[in-house]
GROMACS .gro file of C-alpha atoms in nm:
model
  208
    1MET     CA    1   0.943  -3.974   2.070
    2HIS     CA    2   0.871  -3.792   1.753
    3LYS     CA    3   0.497  -3.722   1.697
    4GLY     CA    4   0.509  -3.747   1.321
    5PRO     CA    5   0.455  -4.121   1.293
    6ILE     CA    6   0.154  -4.134   1.503
    7PHE     CA    7   0.004  -3.824   1.335
    8ASN     CA    8   0.040  -4.018   1.020
    9GLU     CA    9  -0.085  -4.353   1.146
   10ALA     CA   10  -0.348  -4.289   1.409
   11PHE     CA   11  -0.614  -4.261   1.121
   12THR     CA   12  -0.537  -4.629   1.016
   13ASP     CA   13  -0.771  -4.864   1.166
   14GLY     CA   14  -0.609  -5.087   1.419
   15PHE     CA   15  -0.299  -4.882   1.457
   16MET     CA   16  -0.154  -4.953   1.801
   17ILE     CA   17   0.116  -4.774   1.999
   18ALA     CA   18   0.266  -4.822   2.349
   19VAL     CA   19   0.386  -4.531   2.554
   20ASP     CA   20   0.476  -4.552   2.939
   21GLU     CA   21   0.333  -4.897   2.945
   22GLN     CA   22   0.002  -4.784   2.831
   23ARG     CA   23  -0.135  -4.915   2.495
   24TYR     CA   24  -0.351  -4.711   2.265
   25GLN     CA   25  -0.543  -4.858   1.966
   26PHE     CA   26  -0.684  -4.625   1.720
   27ARG     CA   27  -0.966  -4.628   1.460
   28PRO     CA   28  -1.063  -4.358   1.228
   29GLN     CA   29  -1.410  -4.208   1.199
   30LEU     CA   30  -1.519  -3.972   0.926
   31ILE     CA   31  -1.778  -3.722   1.045
   32GLY     CA   32  -1.841  -3.526   0.722
   33GLU     CA   33  -1.690  -3.245   0.531
   34ILE     CA   34  -1.594  -2.885   0.664
   35ARG     CA   35  -1.660  -2.606   0.435
   36LEU     CA   36  -1.391  -2.324   0.429
   37GLU     CA   37  -1.440  -1.997   0.246
   38SER     CA   38  -1.160  -1.753   0.332
   39GLY     CA   39  -0.866  -1.969   0.362
   40GLN     CA   40  -0.818  -1.857   0.734
   41LEU     CA   41  -0.832  -2.156   0.968
   42VAL     CA   42  -0.918  -2.122   1.331
   43ALA     CA   43  -0.903  -2.404   1.586
   44CYS     CA   44  -1.049  -2.300   1.938
   45ASP     CA   45  -1.306  -2.391   2.205
   46PRO     CA   46  -1.618  -2.248   2.020
   47LEU     CA   47  -1.836  -2.247   2.349
   48VAL     CA   48  -1.587  -2.028   2.546
   49SER     CA   49  -1.359  -1.816   2.321
   50CYS     CA   50  -1.164  -1.832   2.002
   51ASP     CA   51  -0.839  -1.683   1.896
   52LEU     CA   52  -0.672  -1.539   1.573
   53PRO     CA   53  -0.673  -1.774   1.268
   54PHE     CA   54  -0.349  -1.946   1.194
   55THR     CA   55  -0.075  -1.771   0.996
   56GLN     CA   56  -0.076  -2.063   0.747
   57ALA     CA   57  -0.332  -2.022   0.489
   58VAL     CA   58  -0.533  -2.317   0.385
   59PRO     CA   59  -0.741  -2.384   0.066
   60ALA     CA   60  -1.095  -2.287   0.031
   61GLY     CA   61  -1.350  -2.563  -0.044
   62ARG     CA   62  -1.498  -2.871   0.122
   63PHE     CA   63  -1.271  -3.110   0.284
   64PRO     CA   64  -1.308  -3.430   0.480
   65LEU     CA   65  -1.308  -3.412   0.855
   66GLN     CA   66  -1.192  -3.702   1.055
   67LEU     CA   67  -1.172  -3.810   1.413
   68ALA     CA   68  -0.900  -4.069   1.544
   69ILE     CA   69  -1.073  -4.266   1.830
   70ALA     CA   70  -0.825  -4.406   2.074
   71ARG     CA   71  -0.904  -4.688   2.299
   72ASN     CA   72  -0.667  -4.747   2.618
   73GLY     CA   73  -0.812  -5.054   2.812
   74GLU     CA   74  -1.183  -5.007   2.837
   75ASP     CA   75  -1.163  -4.635   2.793
   76GLU     CA   76  -1.219  -4.487   2.437
   77ARG     CA   77  -1.188  -4.111   2.349
   78ILE     CA   78  -1.113  -3.855   2.070
   79GLY     CA   79  -0.751  -3.848   2.028
   80PHE     CA   80  -0.710  -3.644   1.726
   81ALA     CA   81  -0.909  -3.438   1.477
   82ARG     CA   82  -0.782  -3.407   1.127
   83ILE     CA   83  -0.869  -3.193   0.789
   84VAL     CA   84  -0.753  -3.363   0.487
   85PHE     CA   85  -0.692  -3.085   0.232
   86ALA     CA   86  -0.512  -3.290  -0.054
   87PRO     CA   87  -0.402  -3.654  -0.114
   88GLY     CA   88  -0.029  -3.725  -0.052
   89ARG     CA   89   0.223  -3.862   0.189
   90ILE     CA   90   0.306  -3.631   0.472
   91GLU     CA   91   0.694  -3.595   0.529
   92ALA     CA   92   0.684  -3.302   0.775
   93TRP     CA   93   0.480  -3.157   1.062
   94GLU     CA   94   0.500  -2.804   1.188
   95LEU     CA   95   0.328  -2.642   1.483
   96ALA     CA   96   0.043  -2.420   1.382
   97LEU     CA   97   0.095  -2.049   1.488
   98THR     CA   98  -0.126  -1.743   1.519
   99ALA     CA   99  -0.004  -1.395   1.467
  100GLY     CA  100   0.273  -1.293   1.727
  101GLN     CA  101   0.374  -1.654   1.802
  102ASP     CA  102   0.740  -1.754   1.745
  103ARG     CA  103   0.838  -2.124   1.746
  104ALA     CA  104   1.195  -2.013   1.836
  105SER     CA  105   1.073  -1.886   2.176
  106LEU     CA  106   0.968  -2.226   2.275
  107LYS     CA  107   1.178  -2.441   2.534
  108PRO     CA  108   1.188  -2.810   2.485
  109GLY     CA  109   0.856  -2.974   2.556
  110GLU     CA  110   0.662  -2.652   2.527
  111PHE     CA  111   0.410  -2.576   2.255
  112PHE     CA  112   0.144  -2.317   2.142
  113GLY     CA  113  -0.225  -2.430   2.159
  114TYR     CA  114  -0.578  -2.320   2.241
  115GLY     CA  115  -0.746  -2.347   2.573
  116VAL     CA  116  -1.051  -2.566   2.613
  117ASP     CA  117  -1.273  -2.512   2.919
  118SER     CA  118  -1.603  -2.666   2.791
  119GLY     CA  119  -1.461  -3.008   2.690
  120THR     CA  120  -1.507  -2.909   2.323
  121GLY     CA  121  -1.268  -2.819   2.042
  122ALA     CA  122  -1.345  -2.700   1.697
  123PHE     CA  123  -1.223  -2.615   1.338
  124MET     CA  124  -1.378  -2.336   1.138
  125ASP     CA  125  -1.301  -2.080   0.882
  126LEU     CA  126  -1.267  -1.727   1.029
  127ALA     CA  127  -1.559  -1.613   0.824
  128ALA     CA  128  -1.772  -1.891   0.984
  129LEU     CA  129  -1.654  -1.800   1.322
  130ARG     CA  130  -1.788  -1.454   1.283
  131GLU     CA  131  -2.127  -1.597   1.157
  132PHE     CA  132  -2.128  -1.823   1.453
  133GLU     CA  133  -2.057  -1.557   1.699
  134ALA     CA  134  -2.297  -1.314   1.571
  135ARG     CA  135  -2.568  -1.556   1.586
  136ARG     CA  136  -2.486  -1.692   1.938
  137GLN     CA  137  -2.496  -1.326   2.068
  138ARG     CA  138  -2.818  -1.258   1.901
  139GLU     CA  139  -3.013  -1.576   1.995
  140GLY     CA  140  -2.861  -1.629   2.353
  141GLU     CA  141  -2.939  -1.924   2.545
  142GLU     CA  142  -3.189  -2.057   2.284
  143PHE     CA  143  -2.883  -2.107   2.040
  144ASP     CA  144  -2.681  -2.280   2.300
  145ASP     CA  145  -2.971  -2.506   2.389
  146ALA     CA  146  -3.021  -2.598   2.036
  147LEU     CA  147  -2.649  -2.660   1.983
  148PHE     CA  148  -2.632  -2.890   2.289
  149GLU     CA  149  -2.926  -3.089   2.144
  150GLU     CA  150  -2.744  -3.140   1.822
  151LEU     CA  151  -2.429  -3.244   1.998
  152ASP     CA  152  -2.631  -3.511   2.193
  153LYS     CA  153  -2.745  -3.652   1.867
  154HIS     CA  154  -2.397  -3.797   1.823
  155TYR     CA  155  -2.324  -3.866   2.173
  156GLN     CA  156  -2.135  -4.176   2.277
  157HIS     CA  157  -1.973  -4.225   2.620
  158THR     CA  158  -1.694  -3.965   2.656
  159ARG     CA  159  -1.752  -3.795   2.328
  160SER     CA  160  -1.987  -3.624   2.081
  161TRP     CA  161  -1.951  -3.394   1.759
  162HIS     CA  162  -2.164  -3.165   1.551
  163LEU     CA  163  -2.115  -2.988   1.200
  164LEU     CA  164  -2.290  -2.664   1.221
  165GLU     CA  165  -2.340  -2.492   0.878
  166THR     CA  166  -2.348  -2.127   0.858
  167ALA     CA  167  -2.378  -1.880   0.558
  168LYS     CA  168  -1.986  -1.855   0.549
  169GLY     CA  169  -1.873  -2.215   0.621
  170THR     CA  170  -1.883  -2.502   0.866
  171VAL     CA  171  -1.815  -2.482   1.242
  172ALA     CA  172  -1.707  -2.840   1.324
  173MET     CA  173  -1.729  -2.919   1.697
  174PHE     CA  174  -1.597  -3.238   1.881
  175SER     CA  175  -1.518  -3.353   2.234
  176SER     CA  176  -1.157  -3.279   2.326
  177GLY     CA  177  -0.996  -3.604   2.461
  178TYR     CA  178  -1.018  -3.607   2.850
  179GLY     CA  179  -1.186  -3.258   2.835
  180ASP     CA  180  -1.030  -2.929   2.952
  181GLY     CA  181  -0.676  -2.844   2.872
  182VAL     CA  182  -0.447  -2.671   2.619
  183TYR     CA  183  -0.412  -2.836   2.278
  184SER     CA  184  -0.181  -2.801   1.984
  185THR     CA  185  -0.259  -2.801   1.616
  186TRP     CA  186  -0.015  -2.901   1.343
  187PHE     CA  187   0.008  -2.873   0.970
  188GLY     CA  188   0.142  -3.152   0.768
  189TYR     CA  189   0.321  -3.116   0.420
  190ASP     CA  190   0.454  -3.342   0.160
  191SER     CA  191   0.816  -3.363   0.050
  192ARG     CA  192   0.757  -3.040  -0.180
  193GLY     CA  193   0.609  -2.857   0.091
  194LYS     CA  194   0.249  -2.885  -0.014
  195LEU     CA  195  -0.008  -2.870   0.254
  196ILE     CA  196  -0.172  -3.186   0.302
  197ALA     CA  197  -0.361  -3.180   0.626
  198ALA     CA  198  -0.419  -3.004   0.979
  199ILE     CA  199  -0.452  -3.207   1.294
  200THR     CA  200  -0.537  -3.113   1.654
  201ASP     CA  201  -0.371  -3.335   1.920
  202PHE     CA  202  -0.600  -3.373   2.221
  203GLY     CA  203  -0.322  -3.505   2.443
  204LEU     CA  204  -0.431  -3.855   2.513
  205VAL     CA  205  -0.079  -3.997   2.433
  206PRO     CA  206   0.166  -3.888   2.721
  207TRP     CA  207   0.452  -3.766   2.483
  208GLU     CA  208   0.801  -3.762   2.641
   0.00000   0.00000   0.00000
């Protein structure tokens, strides 16, 4: 099964897909805007560790940040998180890479992604990451306690989210599907190769 169609449709209210006899119904949730300053996008577990930015440059500015909430029976979780950089129809998706990663080295079914050990994923600008890390190191447990309080303000069963503003941009945090794991990020382009969106797949749908 090709991931492109669900990446495009999961943010359409009521979209449904059946995989391995499981039915997933999606609805979108706009949680605000993410501010990016340097054009270097990072996706990571902000409470454990963050890697290098992606090699694909992104625009600077403020952009809508959306979650795709997936319902499977009585269970409801965050399936995808998406930044929309520009209007347009996405015609191609490419796996996001960091320095030193090569798509040609992957075997069928393999992907590059970031590890999650706190049940939390994130998008942020590299400059915002540096601000976040410096403040967390400086303030210690008090900073983490305040962060968890903010996450709890948006808590619903299985999920929460928070947009932390720094002097250098937004650190956008959200629950990662079923929790810990390794999750891939993809860039979407229109027919002319213009960057339209970035999306992280939290692995709810069991791809073939």
